[in-house]
Every structure is written in structure tokens, then in C-alpha cells.
PDB file of C-alpha atoms in Angstrom:
ATOM      1  CA  MET A   1      44.984  65.388 -77.055  1.00  0.00           C
ATOM      2  CA  MET A   2      44.336  61.766 -76.114  1.00  0.00           C
ATOM      3  CA  MET A   3      41.622  60.287 -78.322  1.00  0.00           C
ATOM      4  CA  PRO A   4      38.947  57.975 -76.909  1.00  0.00           C
ATOM      5  CA  ALA A   5      39.272  54.336 -77.943  1.00  0.00           C
ATOM      6  CA  CYS A   6      35.514  53.682 -77.839  1.00  0.00           C
ATOM      7  CA  SER A   7      32.266  55.563 -78.093  1.00  0.00           C
ATOM      8  CA  LEU A   8      30.709  56.869 -74.909  1.00  0.00           C
ATOM      9  CA  GLY A   9      27.898  54.331 -75.251  1.00  0.00           C
ATOM     10  CA  ASP A  10      30.417  51.493 -75.431  1.00  0.00           C
ATOM     11  CA  TYR A  11      32.242  52.749 -72.351  1.00  0.00           C
ATOM     12  CA  LEU A  12      29.056  53.201 -70.370  1.00  0.00           C
ATOM     13  CA  ARG A  13      27.675  49.797 -71.341  1.00  0.00           C
ATOM     14  CA  GLU A  14      30.964  48.092 -70.478  1.00  0.00           C
ATOM     15  CA  TRP A  15      31.087  49.593 -66.991  1.00  0.00           C
ATOM     16  CA  ARG A  16      27.396  48.932 -66.362  1.00  0.00           C
ATOM     17  CA  GLN A  17      27.856  45.290 -67.308  1.00  0.00           C
ATOM     18  CA  ARG A  18      31.039  45.096 -65.249  1.00  0.00           C
ATOM     19  CA  ARG A  19      28.956  46.162 -62.251  1.00  0.00           C
ATOM     20  CA  ARG A  20      26.386  43.518 -63.240  1.00  0.00           C
ATOM     21  CA  LEU A  21      23.543  45.991 -63.578  1.00  0.00           C
ATOM     22  CA  SER A  22      20.724  45.875 -66.068  1.00  0.00           C
ATOM     23  CA  GLN A  23      19.732  49.079 -67.829  1.00  0.00           C
ATOM     24  CA  LEU A  24      16.689  49.332 -65.588  1.00  0.00           C
ATOM     25  CA  GLU A  25      18.679  48.759 -62.392  1.00  0.00           C
ATOM     26  CA  PHE A  26      21.270  51.342 -63.328  1.00  0.00           C
ATOM     27  CA  ALA A  27      18.659  53.854 -64.487  1.00  0.00           C
ATOM     28  CA  LEU A  28      16.858  53.563 -61.157  1.00  0.00           C
ATOM     29  CA  ASP A  29      20.118  53.923 -59.232  1.00  0.00           C
ATOM     30  CA  ALA A  30      21.161  56.962 -61.290  1.00  0.00           C
ATOM     31  CA  GLU A  31      17.657  58.450 -61.075  1.00  0.00           C
ATOM     32  CA  ILE A  32      17.181  58.777 -64.834  1.00  0.00           C
ATOM     33  CA  SER A  33      14.753  57.083 -67.175  1.00  0.00           C
ATOM     34  CA  GLN A  34      15.683  53.757 -68.738  1.00  0.00           C
ATOM     35  CA  ARG A  35      14.795  55.291 -72.114  1.00  0.00           C
ATOM     36  CA  HIS A  36      17.328  58.102 -71.633  1.00  0.00           C
ATOM     37  CA  LEU A  37      20.028  55.619 -70.574  1.00  0.00           C
ATOM     38  CA  SER A  38      19.239  53.449 -73.595  1.00  0.00           C
ATOM     39  CA  PHE A  39      19.592  56.451 -75.898  1.00  0.00           C
ATOM     40  CA  ILE A  40      22.991  57.328 -74.359  1.00  0.00           C
ATOM     41  CA  GLU A  41      24.295  53.784 -74.718  1.00  0.00           C
ATOM     42  CA  SER A  42      23.094  53.543 -78.320  1.00  0.00           C
ATOM     43  CA  GLY A  43      24.610  56.912 -79.250  1.00  0.00           C
ATOM     44  CA  ARG A  44      21.231  58.533 -79.956  1.00  0.00           C
ATOM     45  CA  ALA A  45      21.770  61.032 -77.135  1.00  0.00           C
ATOM     46  CA  LEU A  46      24.702  62.615 -75.331  1.00  0.00           C
ATOM     47  CA  PRO A  47      24.533  63.491 -71.640  1.00  0.00           C
ATOM     48  CA  SER A  48      25.623  66.833 -70.243  1.00  0.00           C
ATOM     49  CA  ARG A  49      29.021  66.975 -68.588  1.00  0.00           C
ATOM     50  CA  ASP A  50      27.429  67.001 -65.123  1.00  0.00           C
ATOM     51  CA  MET A  51      25.183  64.071 -66.014  1.00  0.00           C
ATOM     52  CA  LEU A  52      28.119  62.047 -67.317  1.00  0.00           C
ATOM     53  CA  ILE A  53      30.133  62.679 -64.156  1.00  0.00           C
ATOM     54  CA  HIS A  54      27.069  61.631 -62.148  1.00  0.00           C
ATOM     55  CA  LEU A  55      26.764  58.392 -64.115  1.00  0.00           C
ATOM     56  CA  THR A  56      30.451  57.538 -63.660  1.00  0.00           C
ATOM     57  CA  GLU A  57      30.137  58.189 -59.929  1.00  0.00           C
ATOM     58  CA  ARG A  58      27.146  55.866 -59.649  1.00  0.00           C
ATOM     59  CA  LEU A  59      29.113  53.169 -61.502  1.00  0.00           C
ATOM     60  CA  ASP A  60      32.176  53.789 -59.324  1.00  0.00           C
ATOM     61  CA  VAL A  61      34.342  54.154 -62.436  1.00  0.00           C
ATOM     62  CA  PRO A  62      37.993  54.761 -61.458  1.00  0.00           C
ATOM     63  CA  LEU A  63      39.132  58.346 -62.100  1.00  0.00           C
ATOM     64  CA  ARG A  64      41.680  57.072 -64.622  1.00  0.00           C
ATOM     65  CA  ASP A  65      38.844  55.682 -66.745  1.00  0.00           C
ATOM     66  CA  ARG A  66      36.534  58.680 -66.418  1.00  0.00           C
ATOM     67  CA  ASN A  67      38.725  60.959 -68.538  1.00  0.00           C
ATOM     68  CA  PRO A  68      38.389  58.818 -71.725  1.00  0.00           C
ATOM     69  CA  MET A  69      34.623  58.775 -71.206  1.00  0.00           C
ATOM     70  CA  LEU A  70      34.564  62.554 -70.973  1.00  0.00           C
ATOM     71  CA  LEU A  71      36.623  62.766 -74.161  1.00  0.00           C
ATOM     72  CA  ALA A  72      34.279  60.379 -75.931  1.00  0.00           C
ATOM     73  CA  ALA A  73      31.402  62.711 -75.061  1.00  0.00           C
ATOM     74  CA  GLY A  74      33.273  65.740 -76.393  1.00  0.00           C
ATOM     75  CA  PHE A  75      34.358  67.171 -73.036  1.00  0.00           C
ATOM     76  CA  ALA A  76      37.819  67.986 -71.737  1.00  0.00           C
ATOM     77  CA  PRO A  77      39.314  65.603 -69.141  1.00  0.00           C
ATOM     78  CA  VAL A  78      38.556  66.680 -65.592  1.00  0.00           C
ATOM     79  CA  PHE A  79      40.888  64.584 -63.460  1.00  0.00           C
ATOM     80  CA  PRO A  80      44.629  65.401 -63.610  1.00  0.00           C
ATOM     81  CA  GLU A  81      47.325  62.771 -63.189  1.00  0.00           C
ATOM     82  CA  ARG A  82      50.483  64.094 -61.583  1.00  0.00           C
ATOM     83  CA  SER A  83      53.660  62.499 -60.347  1.00  0.00           C
ATOM     84  CA  LEU A  84      53.780  62.124 -56.589  1.00  0.00           C
ATOM     85  CA  ASP A  85      56.849  64.419 -56.745  1.00  0.00           C
ATOM     86  CA  ASP A  86      54.748  67.205 -58.299  1.00  0.00           C
ATOM     87  CA  PRO A  87      54.662  70.288 -56.021  1.00  0.00           C
ATOM     88  CA  ALA A  88      50.863  70.247 -56.230  1.00  0.00           C
ATOM     89  CA  LEU A  89      50.841  66.898 -54.433  1.00  0.00           C
ATOM     90  CA  ALA A  90      53.341  67.948 -51.749  1.00  0.00           C
ATOM     91  CA  PRO A  91      50.661  68.033 -49.008  1.00  0.00           C
ATOM     92  CA  ALA A  92      49.603  64.500 -49.932  1.00  0.00           C
ATOM     93  CA  ARG A  93      53.206  63.269 -49.928  1.00  0.00           C
ATOM     94  CA  ARG A  94      53.729  64.813 -46.492  1.00  0.00           C
ATOM     95  CA  ALA A  95      50.585  63.094 -45.267  1.00  0.00           C
ATOM     96  CA  ILE A  96      51.858  59.731 -46.544  1.00  0.00           C
ATOM     97  CA  ASP A  97      55.231  60.231 -44.849  1.00  0.00           C
ATOM     98  CA  LEU A  98      53.537  61.247 -41.581  1.00  0.00           C
ATOM     99  CA  VAL A  99      51.315  58.162 -41.587  1.00  0.00           C
ATOM    100  CA  LEU A 100      54.231  55.839 -42.352  1.00  0.00           C
ATOM    101  CA  LYS A 101      56.485  57.406 -39.721  1.00  0.00           C
ATOM    102  CA  GLY A 102      53.726  57.580 -37.151  1.00  0.00           C
ATOM    103  CA  HIS A 103      53.033  53.856 -37.515  1.00  0.00           C
ATOM    104  CA  GLU A 104      56.515  52.885 -36.302  1.00  0.00           C
ATOM    105  CA  PRO A 105      57.605  50.608 -34.675  1.00  0.00           C
ATOM    106  CA  PHE A 106      55.110  48.649 -36.777  1.00  0.00           C
ATOM    107  CA  PRO A 107      55.678  48.208 -40.535  1.00  0.00           C
ATOM    108  CA  ALA A 108      53.733  50.186 -43.141  1.00  0.00           C
ATOM    109  CA  LEU A 109      54.129  50.861 -46.846  1.00  0.00           C
ATOM    110  CA  ALA A 110      52.516  52.916 -49.610  1.00  0.00           C
ATOM    111  CA  ILE A 111      51.678  51.310 -52.956  1.00  0.00           C
ATOM    112  CA  ASP A 112      50.217  52.387 -56.291  1.00  0.00           C
ATOM    113  CA  ARG A 113      47.435  50.723 -58.305  1.00  0.00           C
ATOM    114  CA  HIS A 114      49.746  47.955 -59.540  1.00  0.00           C
ATOM    115  CA  TRP A 115      51.101  47.193 -56.055  1.00  0.00           C
ATOM    116  CA  THR A 116      54.376  48.960 -56.783  1.00  0.00           C
ATOM    117  CA  LEU A 117      56.164  50.118 -53.643  1.00  0.00           C
ATOM    118  CA  ILE A 118      56.138  53.916 -53.355  1.00  0.00           C
ATOM    119  CA  ALA A 119      57.450  54.385 -49.813  1.00  0.00           C
ATOM    120  CA  ALA A 120      57.884  52.459 -46.577  1.00  0.00           C
ATOM    121  CA  ASN A 121      58.799  53.163 -42.992  1.00  0.00           C
ATOM    122  CA  ALA A 122      61.914  51.994 -41.172  1.00  0.00           C
ATOM    123  CA  ALA A 123      60.129  49.016 -39.592  1.00  0.00           C
ATOM    124  CA  LEU A 124      59.718  47.193 -42.914  1.00  0.00           C
ATOM    125  CA  ALA A 125      63.363  46.662 -43.933  1.00  0.00           C
ATOM    126  CA  PRO A 126      64.310  44.203 -41.130  1.00  0.00           C
ATOM    127  CA  LEU A 127      61.412  41.937 -42.143  1.00  0.00           C
ATOM    128  CA  LEU A 128      62.814  41.649 -45.666  1.00  0.00           C
ATOM    129  CA  SER A 129      66.289  40.460 -44.695  1.00  0.00           C
ATOM    130  CA  GLY A 130      67.365  37.141 -46.166  1.00  0.00           C
ATOM    131  CA  ILE A 131      65.472  37.455 -49.462  1.00  0.00           C
ATOM    132  CA  ALA A 132      67.105  34.891 -51.788  1.00  0.00           C
ATOM    133  CA  ASP A 133      66.587  36.839 -55.023  1.00  0.00           C
ATOM    134  CA  ILE A 134      67.720  40.394 -54.318  1.00  0.00           C
ATOM    135  CA  SER A 135      66.481  41.494 -57.747  1.00  0.00           C
ATOM    136  CA  LEU A 136      63.001  41.384 -56.220  1.00  0.00           C
ATOM    137  CA  LEU A 137      64.095  44.294 -54.031  1.00  0.00           C
ATOM    138  CA  GLU A 138      65.321  46.423 -56.920  1.00  0.00           C
ATOM    139  CA  PRO A 139      62.986  49.270 -57.941  1.00  0.00           C
ATOM    140  CA  PRO A 140      60.309  49.125 -59.038  1.00  0.00           C
ATOM    141  CA  VAL A 141      59.421  46.641 -56.309  1.00  0.00           C
ATOM    142  CA  ASN A 142      56.118  44.848 -56.761  1.00  0.00           C
ATOM    143  CA  VAL A 143      54.872  44.036 -53.281  1.00  0.00           C
ATOM    144  CA  LEU A 144      52.748  41.058 -54.308  1.00  0.00           C
ATOM    145  CA  ARG A 145      55.534  39.492 -56.377  1.00  0.00           C
ATOM    146  CA  LEU A 146      57.978  40.009 -53.496  1.00  0.00           C
ATOM    147  CA  SER A 147      55.526  38.395 -51.077  1.00  0.00           C
ATOM    148  CA  LEU A 148      54.623  35.286 -53.083  1.00  0.00           C
ATOM    149  CA  HIS A 149      57.740  34.583 -55.158  1.00  0.00           C
ATOM    150  CA  PRO A 150      59.462  31.339 -54.102  1.00  0.00           C
ATOM    151  CA  ASP A 151      62.753  33.262 -53.855  1.00  0.00           C
ATOM    152  CA  GLY A 152      61.106  36.173 -52.087  1.00  0.00           C
ATOM    153  CA  LEU A 153      59.237  36.316 -48.808  1.00  0.00           C
ATOM    154  CA  ALA A 154      57.124  33.205 -49.429  1.00  0.00           C
ATOM    155  CA  PRO A 155      59.459  30.641 -47.765  1.00  0.00           C
ATOM    156  CA  ARG A 156      59.269  32.642 -44.537  1.00  0.00           C
ATOM    157  CA  ILE A 157      55.480  33.050 -44.498  1.00  0.00           C
ATOM    158  CA  LEU A 158      54.366  30.378 -42.061  1.00  0.00           C
ATOM    159  CA  ASN A 159      50.728  30.443 -43.197  1.00  0.00           C
ATOM    160  CA  LEU A 160      51.563  30.818 -46.887  1.00  0.00           C
ATOM    161  CA  ALA A 161      48.512  28.942 -48.216  1.00  0.00           C
ATOM    162  CA  GLU A 162      46.165  31.165 -46.229  1.00  0.00           C
ATOM    163  CA  TRP A 163      48.010  34.425 -46.980  1.00  0.00           C
ATOM    164  CA  ARG A 164      48.428  33.556 -50.665  1.00  0.00           C
ATOM    165  CA  ALA A 165      44.694  32.870 -51.038  1.00  0.00           C
ATOM    166  CA  HIS A 166      43.935  36.190 -49.335  1.00  0.00           C
ATOM    167  CA  LEU A 167      46.246  38.203 -51.612  1.00  0.00           C
ATOM    168  CA  LEU A 168      45.057  36.530 -54.811  1.00  0.00           C
ATOM    169  CA  GLU A 169      41.428  37.125 -53.877  1.00  0.00           C
ATOM    170  CA  ARG A 170      42.154  40.804 -53.205  1.00  0.00           C
ATOM    171  CA  LEU A 171      43.797  41.010 -56.598  1.00  0.00           C
ATOM    172  CA  ARG A 172      40.829  39.325 -58.296  1.00  0.00           C
ATOM    173  CA  GLN A 173      38.468  41.811 -56.669  1.00  0.00           C
ATOM    174  CA  GLN A 174      40.645  44.692 -57.833  1.00  0.00           C
ATOM    175  CA  ILE A 175      40.626  43.341 -61.400  1.00  0.00           C
ATOM    176  CA  THR A 176      36.839  43.009 -61.297  1.00  0.00           C
ATOM    177  CA  ALA A 177      36.538  46.602 -60.107  1.00  0.00           C
ATOM    178  CA  THR A 178      39.002  48.144 -62.571  1.00  0.00           C
ATOM    179  CA  GLY A 179      39.429  45.789 -65.521  1.00  0.00           C
ATOM    180  CA  ASP A 180      43.152  46.606 -65.454  1.00  0.00           C
ATOM    181  CA  PRO A 181      45.034  44.292 -67.892  1.00  0.00           C
ATOM    182  CA  ILE A 182      48.335  44.772 -66.030  1.00  0.00           C
ATOM    183  CA  LEU A 183      46.736  43.452 -62.856  1.00  0.00           C
ATOM    184  CA  ALA A 184      45.250  40.558 -64.818  1.00  0.00           C
ATOM    185  CA  ALA A 185      48.730  39.656 -66.079  1.00  0.00           C
ATOM    186  CA  LEU A 186      50.095  39.954 -62.540  1.00  0.00           C
ATOM    187  CA  LEU A 187      47.415  37.593 -61.236  1.00  0.00           C
ATOM    188  CA  LYS A 188      48.319  35.037 -63.894  1.00  0.00           C
ATOM    189  CA  GLU A 189      51.998  35.290 -62.936  1.00  0.00           C
ATOM    190  CA  LEU A 190      51.389  34.983 -59.193  1.00  0.00           C
ATOM    191  CA  ALA A 191      48.925  32.118 -59.547  1.00  0.00           C
ATOM    192  CA  ALA A 192      51.625  30.146 -61.377  1.00  0.00           C
ATOM    193  CA  PHE A 193      54.016  30.306 -58.414  1.00  0.00           C
ATOM    194  CA  PRO A 194      54.295  27.058 -56.428  1.00  0.00           C
ATOM    195  CA  ALA A 195      51.418  26.795 -53.979  1.00  0.00           C
ATOM    196  CA  PRO A 196      51.547  24.943 -50.652  1.00  0.00           C
ATOM    197  CA  PRO A 197      48.751  22.543 -49.651  1.00  0.00           C
ATOM    198  CA  ALA A 198      45.603  24.330 -48.591  1.00  0.00           C
ATOM    199  CA  HIS A 199      45.329  24.620 -44.829  1.00  0.00           C
ATOM    200  CA  ARG A 200      42.458  25.992 -42.796  1.00  0.00           C
ATOM    201  CA  PRO A 201      43.761  26.869 -39.325  1.00  0.00           C
ATOM    202  CA  ASN A 202      41.890  25.864 -36.216  1.00  0.00           C
ATOM    203  CA  PRO A 203      39.976  28.971 -35.086  1.00  0.00           C
ATOM    204  CA  HIS A 204      41.017  28.205 -31.504  1.00  0.00           C
ATOM    205  CA  GLU A 205      44.705  28.475 -32.452  1.00  0.00           C
ATOM    206  CA  ARG A 206      44.546  32.287 -32.606  1.00  0.00           C
ATOM    207  CA  ASP A 207      42.728  34.774 -30.441  1.00  0.00           C
ATOM    208  CA  TYR A 208      42.213  36.999 -33.522  1.00  0.00           C
ATOM    209  CA  ALA A 209      40.821  34.306 -35.836  1.00  0.00           C
ATOM    210  CA  GLY A 210      37.589  35.289 -37.505  1.00  0.00           C
ATOM    211  CA  ILE A 211      38.531  38.972 -37.473  1.00  0.00           C
ATOM    212  CA  ALA A 212      41.174  39.123 -40.196  1.00  0.00           C
ATOM    213  CA  VAL A 213      43.543  36.955 -42.204  1.00  0.00           C
ATOM    214  CA  PRO A 214      46.910  37.191 -40.422  1.00  0.00           C
ATOM    215  CA  LEU A 215      50.398  37.322 -41.849  1.00  0.00           C
ATOM    216  CA  GLU A 216      52.644  34.989 -39.871  1.00  0.00           C
ATOM    217  CA  LEU A 217      56.312  35.506 -40.593  1.00  0.00           C
ATOM    218  CA  ALA A 218      59.451  33.671 -39.494  1.00  0.00           C
ATOM    219  CA  THR A 219      62.148  36.250 -38.655  1.00  0.00           C
ATOM    220  CA  ASP A 220      65.402  36.501 -36.746  1.00  0.00           C
ATOM    221  CA  ALA A 221      63.288  37.757 -33.849  1.00  0.00           C
ATOM    222  CA  GLY A 222      61.093  34.666 -33.976  1.00  0.00           C
ATOM    223  CA  ARG A 223      57.540  34.154 -35.192  1.00  0.00           C
ATOM    224  CA  LEU A 224      55.801  37.488 -35.837  1.00  0.00           C
ATOM    225  CA  SER A 225      52.060  37.725 -36.465  1.00  0.00           C
ATOM    226  CA  PHE A 226      50.317  40.692 -38.095  1.00  0.00           C
ATOM    227  CA  ILE A 227      46.888  41.886 -39.063  1.00  0.00           C
ATOM    228  CA  SER A 228      46.682  44.618 -41.678  1.00  0.00           C
ATOM    229  CA  THR A 229      44.591  47.622 -42.665  1.00  0.00           C
ATOM    230  CA  THR A 230      44.371  49.580 -45.905  1.00  0.00           C
ATOM    231  CA  THR A 231      44.114  53.391 -45.933  1.00  0.00           C
ATOM    232  CA  VAL A 232      43.187  55.467 -48.978  1.00  0.00           C
ATOM    233  CA  PHE A 233      42.719  59.189 -49.581  1.00  0.00           C
ATOM    234  CA  GLY A 234      39.173  60.396 -49.113  1.00  0.00           C
ATOM    235  CA  THR A 235      37.433  62.056 -52.098  1.00  0.00           C
ATOM    236  CA  PRO A 236      40.544  62.422 -54.303  1.00  0.00           C
ATOM    237  CA  VAL A 237      40.235  64.345 -57.578  1.00  0.00           C
ATOM    238  CA  ASP A 238      43.715  63.455 -58.834  1.00  0.00           C
ATOM    239  CA  VAL A 239      44.226  60.122 -60.612  1.00  0.00           C
ATOM    240  CA  THR A 240      47.497  59.399 -58.806  1.00  0.00           C
ATOM    241  CA  LEU A 241      46.050  59.997 -55.348  1.00  0.00           C
ATOM    242  CA  SER A 242      42.949  57.956 -56.124  1.00  0.00           C
ATOM    243  CA  GLU A 243      45.155  54.937 -56.811  1.00  0.00           C
ATOM    244  CA  LEU A 244      47.454  55.183 -53.775  1.00  0.00           C
ATOM    245  CA  ALA A 245      46.967  53.025 -50.696  1.00  0.00           C
ATOM    246  CA  ILE A 246      48.826  52.634 -47.415  1.00  0.00           C
ATOM    247  CA  GLU A 247      49.107  49.090 -46.072  1.00  0.00           C
ATOM    248  CA  SER A 248      49.663  49.163 -42.306  1.00  0.00           C
ATOM    249  CA  PHE A 249      50.556  46.075 -40.299  1.00  0.00           C
ATOM    250  CA  PHE A 250      49.637  45.765 -36.617  1.00  0.00           C
ATOM    251  CA  PRO A 251      50.892  43.167 -34.134  1.00  0.00           C
ATOM    252  CA  ALA A 252      48.374  40.379 -33.702  1.00  0.00           C
ATOM    253  CA  ASP A 253      49.806  39.384 -30.332  1.00  0.00           C
ATOM    254  CA  GLN A 254      51.887  40.833 -27.528  1.00  0.00           C
ATOM    255  CA  GLN A 255      54.956  38.813 -28.504  1.00  0.00           C
ATOM    256  CA  THR A 256      55.026  40.513 -31.909  1.00  0.00           C
ATOM    257  CA  ALA A 257      54.466  43.959 -30.381  1.00  0.00           C
ATOM    258  CA  ASP A 258      57.345  43.456 -27.940  1.00  0.00           C
ATOM    259  CA  ALA A 259      59.699  42.126 -30.648  1.00  0.00           C
ATOM    260  CA  LEU A 260      59.001  45.050 -32.992  1.00  0.00           C
ATOM    261  CA  GLY A 261      59.532  47.532 -30.188  1.00  0.00           C
ATOM    262  CA  GLU A 262      62.891  45.976 -29.353  1.00  0.00           C
ATOM    263  CA  MET A 263      63.950  45.949 -33.013  1.00  0.00           C
ATOM    264  CA  MET A 264      63.128  49.639 -33.387  1.00  0.00           C
ATOM    265  CA  SER A 265      64.896  50.508 -30.155  1.00  0.00           C
ATOM    266  CA  PHE A 266      68.030  48.656 -31.310  1.00  0.00           C
ATOM    267  CA  ARG A 267      68.064  50.495 -34.663  1.00  0.00           C
ATOM    268  CA  GLN A 268      67.705  53.861 -32.957  1.00  0.00           C
ATOM    269  CA  LYS A 269      70.657  53.139 -30.674  1.00  0.00           C
ATOM    270  CA  SER A 270      72.930  51.812 -33.431  1.00  0.00           C
TER     271      SER A 270
END
């Protein structure tokens, strides 16, 4: 059995401080006394299993990190971690495939917690043609590295400064939320890539400015502009599912919508 690396009090204090909550603030939010919380953090008291799960929910602790806390309190882990190929996750895998397929002719991809590509629909591949370093396309493919690497997609991103700042900020927020050291190392790597001069576009240049940060890409079909959404599973109780996300890209203008439709039509005929 996996052994906890810290005491429960250490874990709880670390996550409370990560969320920038005082003992009093967290106690009020969790609807327990500050004295009881202090006793748990100091090791003078142990919460019940239900109370501990309640506390981790209030702190929004990732499922992956809740199991060690349960172990530290003397309880068995609650949240399983299965491969996406596990038969138990077959309904989830079908749901992912349906979402990706249903989003065509627009590109969409599924990623794990480290931005590793899990699956993609047929609309993504044409946008990746001409990558200088094909090793970036060899599994496991890290989507952020592929996007920002100077031999990856970066030379074709027309608003690279804007898109790079957006991706790095998302990554920083994810690190703040999870404390994942692998993501921290990835941020350090990506931040070291050559950066173009900062550029703030004129809000009158785009009819979707102020709504979302676009991805503007130079392709064989011309300039394509996208806005994106992120979809996650609701109320997952499996570690793997809790860390999966689907990134869907929508055309930001009619020119992009028409070009993607023509590209999909051509592939279906060929």
C-alpha cells in the first residue's frame, strides 16, 4: 500500500495555505470550529472519513491528492485511477470520441493533466502540417510544447505573443491549483522558448475581441482564426477522468468556418 509522505495536518495546512485561507476563513467555509481545525492541523485530533472528504472538497483538492490525505488519516483510498483503456471507463471513452467526432469539421482534442494528447478528431491533422521538428509529433505529444516550440506550431501562429501569454497564464493557474512539479518544469521549459515582442491588438481589428483570446494560424488554406472552449467531466470520482479535458476550437469568423468545411469535404471525397 502507498504510504503517505506527510502527516494529515501537514497536507491540510499546505492546501489551506495554497488556497490563501487563514484557519478562521477555512473553518467558517467548512462550517467547523477554528479550534477543531487547529487540532487537526497540529495532529491533536483526527477527522472522520466523511469530515476529511468534506474538508478536501471545500479546499478543491484534486482527486489525485485526496488519496494520500486519506491514507495519512488511516483510511483506505477512495478514488481509483484507471487507464482510459480500462473497460470500466469505456462509457467515458465513448463520450470523448463522440464529442470529438461531433465537433468536426472544427478541430478538437482531448488532453490529460500534463497537456499530453490523448485523442483528436480528423480536423486537427491538417493544421499541423509543415511542423519542422517531427519529433514533436511523436507520442507522447505535449500540446503546449508543440504549440510554442520554435520548430513546432509557433512560427505559424500569427498572434504568437498574445497566444503564448494566454497559454503560459493558464499553465500558471493550473500550477497554483495543483502544485504539480511536472507542470512547473513544463512552464520553465516553455518560458525559455524565444518570445516575440509583446503586442496588444487593436480591439477594433476583430469583431470577437474582448470575448476570448483567439488563435490565429497561417495555413495552406489561408489565415484561420479560432476561439476555444474547455470541457471537463462533471462530478468525476475517478482520478483519470478528473484530469481529462477536451479543448474545442470554433471558427472566429466566417472565412475560417468556410475553409474548415471545405477541408473536411475534400478529405471525405479523397
